[in-house]
Tab-separated table of C-alpha atoms in Angstrom:
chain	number	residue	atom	x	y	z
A	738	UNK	CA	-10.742	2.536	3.904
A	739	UNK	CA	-8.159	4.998	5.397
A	740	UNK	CA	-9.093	4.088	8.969
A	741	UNK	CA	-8.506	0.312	8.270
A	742	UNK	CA	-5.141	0.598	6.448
A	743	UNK	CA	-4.142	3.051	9.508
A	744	UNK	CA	-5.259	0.391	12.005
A	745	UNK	CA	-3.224	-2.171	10.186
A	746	UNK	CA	-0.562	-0.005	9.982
A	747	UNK	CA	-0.299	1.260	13.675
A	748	UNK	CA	-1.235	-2.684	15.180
A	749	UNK	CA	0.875	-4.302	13.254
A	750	UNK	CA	3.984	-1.393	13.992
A	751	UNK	CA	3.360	-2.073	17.847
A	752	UNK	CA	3.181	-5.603	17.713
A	753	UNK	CA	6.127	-6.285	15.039
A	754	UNK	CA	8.551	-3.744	17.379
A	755	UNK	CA	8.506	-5.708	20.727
A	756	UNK	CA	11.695	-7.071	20.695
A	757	UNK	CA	11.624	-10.942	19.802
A	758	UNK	CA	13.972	-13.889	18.456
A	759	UNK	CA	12.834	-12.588	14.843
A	760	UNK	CA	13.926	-9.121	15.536
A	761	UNK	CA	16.945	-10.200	17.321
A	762	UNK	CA	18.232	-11.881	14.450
A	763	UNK	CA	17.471	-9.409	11.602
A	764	UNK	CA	19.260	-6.651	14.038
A	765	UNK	CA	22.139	-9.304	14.841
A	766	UNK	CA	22.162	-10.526	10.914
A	767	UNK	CA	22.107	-6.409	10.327
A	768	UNK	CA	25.132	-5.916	12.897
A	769	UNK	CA	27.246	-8.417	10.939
A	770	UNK	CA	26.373	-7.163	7.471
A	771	UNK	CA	25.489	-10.930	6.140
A	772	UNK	CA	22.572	-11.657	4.381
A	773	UNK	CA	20.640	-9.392	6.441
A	774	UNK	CA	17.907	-8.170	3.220
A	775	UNK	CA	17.173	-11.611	2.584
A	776	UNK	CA	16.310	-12.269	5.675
A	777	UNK	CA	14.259	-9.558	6.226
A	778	UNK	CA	12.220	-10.181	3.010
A	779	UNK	CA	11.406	-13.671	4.088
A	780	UNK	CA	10.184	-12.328	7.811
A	781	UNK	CA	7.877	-9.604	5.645
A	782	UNK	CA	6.914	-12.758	3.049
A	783	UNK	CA	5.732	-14.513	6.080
A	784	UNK	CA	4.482	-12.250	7.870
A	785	UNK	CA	2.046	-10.897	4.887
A	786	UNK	CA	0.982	-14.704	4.384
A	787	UNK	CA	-0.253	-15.179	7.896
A	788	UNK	CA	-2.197	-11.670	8.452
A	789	UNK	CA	-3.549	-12.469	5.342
A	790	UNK	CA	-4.674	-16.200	6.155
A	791	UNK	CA	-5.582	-14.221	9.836
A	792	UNK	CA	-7.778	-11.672	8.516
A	793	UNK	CA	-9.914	-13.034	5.290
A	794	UNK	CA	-9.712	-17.253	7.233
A	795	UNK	CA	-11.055	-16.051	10.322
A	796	UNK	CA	-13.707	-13.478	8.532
A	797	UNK	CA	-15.331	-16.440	6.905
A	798	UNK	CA	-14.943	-18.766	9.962
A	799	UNK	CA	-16.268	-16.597	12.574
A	800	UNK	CA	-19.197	-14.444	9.929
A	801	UNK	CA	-21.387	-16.827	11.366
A	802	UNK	CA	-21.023	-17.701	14.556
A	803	UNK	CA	-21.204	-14.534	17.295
A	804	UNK	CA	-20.014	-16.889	20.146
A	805	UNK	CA	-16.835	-17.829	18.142
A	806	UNK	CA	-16.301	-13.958	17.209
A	807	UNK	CA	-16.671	-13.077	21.433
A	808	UNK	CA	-14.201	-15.564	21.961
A	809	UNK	CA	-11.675	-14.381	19.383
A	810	UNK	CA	-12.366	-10.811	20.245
A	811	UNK	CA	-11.058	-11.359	24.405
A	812	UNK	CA	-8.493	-13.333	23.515
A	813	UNK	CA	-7.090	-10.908	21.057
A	814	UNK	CA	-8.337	-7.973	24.415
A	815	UNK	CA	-6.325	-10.340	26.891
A	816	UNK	CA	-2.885	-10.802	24.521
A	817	UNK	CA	-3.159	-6.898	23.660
A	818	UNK	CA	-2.960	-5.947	27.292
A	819	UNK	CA	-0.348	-8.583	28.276
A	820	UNK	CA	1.550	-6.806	25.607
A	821	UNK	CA	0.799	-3.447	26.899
A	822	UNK	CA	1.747	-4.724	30.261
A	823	UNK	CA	5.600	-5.882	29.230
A	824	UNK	CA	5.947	-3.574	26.895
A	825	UNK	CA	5.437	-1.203	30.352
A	826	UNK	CA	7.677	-3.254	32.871
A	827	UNK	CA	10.451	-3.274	29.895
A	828	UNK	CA	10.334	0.353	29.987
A	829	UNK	CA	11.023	0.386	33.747
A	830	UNK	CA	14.297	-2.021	33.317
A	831	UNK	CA	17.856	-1.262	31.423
A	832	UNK	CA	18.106	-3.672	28.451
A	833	UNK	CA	20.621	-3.784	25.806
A	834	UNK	CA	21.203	-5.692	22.299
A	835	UNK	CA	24.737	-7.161	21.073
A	836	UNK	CA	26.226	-9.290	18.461
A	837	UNK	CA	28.726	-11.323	19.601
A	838	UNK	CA	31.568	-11.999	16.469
A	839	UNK	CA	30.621	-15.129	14.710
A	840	UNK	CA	32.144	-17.112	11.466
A	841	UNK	CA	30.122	-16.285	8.430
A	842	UNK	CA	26.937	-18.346	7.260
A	843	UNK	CA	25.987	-19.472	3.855
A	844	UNK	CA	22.605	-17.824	2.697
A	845	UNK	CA	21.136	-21.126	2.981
A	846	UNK	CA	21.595	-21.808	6.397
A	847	UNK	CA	20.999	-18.313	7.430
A	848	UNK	CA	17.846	-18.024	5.730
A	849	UNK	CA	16.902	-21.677	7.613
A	850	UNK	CA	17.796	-20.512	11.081
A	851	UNK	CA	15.548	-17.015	9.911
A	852	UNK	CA	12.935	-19.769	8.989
A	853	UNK	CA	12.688	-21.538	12.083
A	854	UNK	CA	13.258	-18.359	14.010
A	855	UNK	CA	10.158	-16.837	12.268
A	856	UNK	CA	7.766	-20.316	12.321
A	857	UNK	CA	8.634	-21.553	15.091
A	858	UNK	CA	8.002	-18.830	17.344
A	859	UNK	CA	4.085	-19.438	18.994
A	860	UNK	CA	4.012	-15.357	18.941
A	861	UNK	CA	4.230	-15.095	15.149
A	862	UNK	CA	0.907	-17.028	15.032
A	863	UNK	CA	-0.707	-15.336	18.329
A	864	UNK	CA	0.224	-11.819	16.413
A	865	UNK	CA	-0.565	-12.529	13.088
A	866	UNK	CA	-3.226	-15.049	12.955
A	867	UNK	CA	-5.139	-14.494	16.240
A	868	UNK	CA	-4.816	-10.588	17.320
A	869	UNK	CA	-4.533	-9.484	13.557
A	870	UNK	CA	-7.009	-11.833	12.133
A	871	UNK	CA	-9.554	-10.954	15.204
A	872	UNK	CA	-9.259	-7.010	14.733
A	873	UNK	CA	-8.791	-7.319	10.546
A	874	UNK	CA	-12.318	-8.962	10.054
A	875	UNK	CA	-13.845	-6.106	11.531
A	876	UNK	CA	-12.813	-3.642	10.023
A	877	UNK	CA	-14.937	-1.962	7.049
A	878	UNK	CA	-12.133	-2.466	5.044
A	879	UNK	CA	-10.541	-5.879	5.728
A	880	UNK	CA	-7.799	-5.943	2.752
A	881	UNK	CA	-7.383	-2.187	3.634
A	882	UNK	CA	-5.894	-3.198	6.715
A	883	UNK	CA	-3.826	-6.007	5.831
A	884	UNK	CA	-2.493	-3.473	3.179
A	885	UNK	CA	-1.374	-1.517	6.335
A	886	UNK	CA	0.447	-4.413	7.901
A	887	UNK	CA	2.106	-5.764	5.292
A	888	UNK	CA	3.210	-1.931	5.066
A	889	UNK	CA	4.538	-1.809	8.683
A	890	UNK	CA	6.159	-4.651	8.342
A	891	UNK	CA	8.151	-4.076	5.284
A	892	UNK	CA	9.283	-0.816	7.008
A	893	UNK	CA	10.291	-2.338	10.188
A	894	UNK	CA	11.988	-4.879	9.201
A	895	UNK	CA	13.974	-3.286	6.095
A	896	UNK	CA	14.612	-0.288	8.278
A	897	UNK	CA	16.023	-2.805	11.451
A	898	UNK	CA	18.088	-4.465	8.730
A	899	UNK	CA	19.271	-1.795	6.492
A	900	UNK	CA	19.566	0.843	9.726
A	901	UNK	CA	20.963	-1.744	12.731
A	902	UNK	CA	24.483	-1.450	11.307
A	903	UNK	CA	24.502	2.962	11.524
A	904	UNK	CA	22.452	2.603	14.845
A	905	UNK	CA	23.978	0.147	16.981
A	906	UNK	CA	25.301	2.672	19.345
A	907	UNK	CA	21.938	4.213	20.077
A	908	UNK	CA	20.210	0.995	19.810
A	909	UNK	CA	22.688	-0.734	22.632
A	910	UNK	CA	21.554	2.454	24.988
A	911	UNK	CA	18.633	1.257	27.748
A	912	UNK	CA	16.912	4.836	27.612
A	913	UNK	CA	16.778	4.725	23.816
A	914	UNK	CA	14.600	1.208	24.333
A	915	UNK	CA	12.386	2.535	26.945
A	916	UNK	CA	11.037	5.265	24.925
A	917	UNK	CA	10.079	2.436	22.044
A	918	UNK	CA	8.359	0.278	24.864
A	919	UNK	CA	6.567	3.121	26.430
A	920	UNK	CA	5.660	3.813	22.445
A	921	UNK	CA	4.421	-0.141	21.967
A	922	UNK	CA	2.546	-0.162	25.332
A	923	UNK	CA	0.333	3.214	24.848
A	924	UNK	CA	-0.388	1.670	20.754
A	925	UNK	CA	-1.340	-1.929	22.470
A	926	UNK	CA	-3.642	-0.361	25.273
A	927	UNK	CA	-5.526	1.865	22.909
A	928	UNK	CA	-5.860	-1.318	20.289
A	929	UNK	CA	-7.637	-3.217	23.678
A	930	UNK	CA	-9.454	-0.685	24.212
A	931	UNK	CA	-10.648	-0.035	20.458
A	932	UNK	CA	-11.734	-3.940	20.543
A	933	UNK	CA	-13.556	-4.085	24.217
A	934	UNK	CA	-15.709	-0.875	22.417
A	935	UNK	CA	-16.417	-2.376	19.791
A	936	UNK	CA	-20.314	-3.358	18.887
A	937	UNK	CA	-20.559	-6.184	16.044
């Protein structure tokens, strides 16, 4: 049971990290001190859902059909390693986050923009539903390791909001953002690995 909830933990940490149009507004909606634990509740509400329809839909789908599992299982291999892969070149190149000054939003519209920020990103489903879902159903412990996700997430994403506004001077620094790619890139590759081993 362990080893599941610690695979859910430490795949969904890597893949929730890589810096995306959902982190960049909780961080930016952190910066600016405006509605920014809202918004990351609905990103972890979300994000639970989907793993959750990932994992347990996809067990019953694919139980029975080994062709469908083989193709599930390399197309969660080939996404892990394109992740590794940018998560490396990122770490070669000097980025940087900012929030420019904006008026203030109602918590209406800011949890809409968070909403289509979150569902209508194709990544959220590719993470959540395909890599997650394709990994989850084999483990021993499937709700185990959705347990661990939904964990990572909640700590990400309350930690980006809560934290963003005491760390945007270390966050803005290139070399702070390299380490955390090297970091996402060495989880992702070991992940690929774990699945191309791994003997239904």
């Amino acid at each position: 049971m362990w080893q599941s909830y610690l695979t859910g933990l430490m795949t969904m940490g890597g893949l929730i990290i890589a810096i995306g149009a959902q982190n960049t507004f909780i961080l930016a909606q952190g910066l600016r001190r405006e509605h920014h634990l809202p918004v990351a509740a609905l990103c972890l509400f979300f994000d639970i859902s989907l793993v959750t329809i990932g994992v347990f839909g996809l067990a019953t789908l694919l139980a029975g059909d080994a062709w469908l599992m083989g193709v599930f299982k390399w197309a969660g291999i080939i996404f892990l390693l394109y992740y590794s892969i940018c998560a490396y070149r990122r770490a070669l190149t000097s980025q940087s986050l900012h929030s420019a000054a904006a008026a203030p939003r109602s918590l209406g519209k800011t949890l809409g923009i968070a909403l289509a920020v979150t569902l209508l990103n194709p990544h959220v489903y590719l993470d959540t539903v395909l890599v997650l879902g394709a990994l989850g159903n084999q483990q021993p412990a499937p709700l185990a390791f959705t347990v661990g996700a939904g964990c990572a997430s909640a700590l990400w994403f309350f930690t980006l909001a809560i934290g963003s506004a005491q760390l945007a001077p270390y966050l803005t620094r290139p070399r702070v953002w390299r380490m955390i790619d090297m970091a996402i890139g060495t989880v992702m590759l070991i992940t690929a690995i774990q699945l191309i081993l791994y003997k239904p």
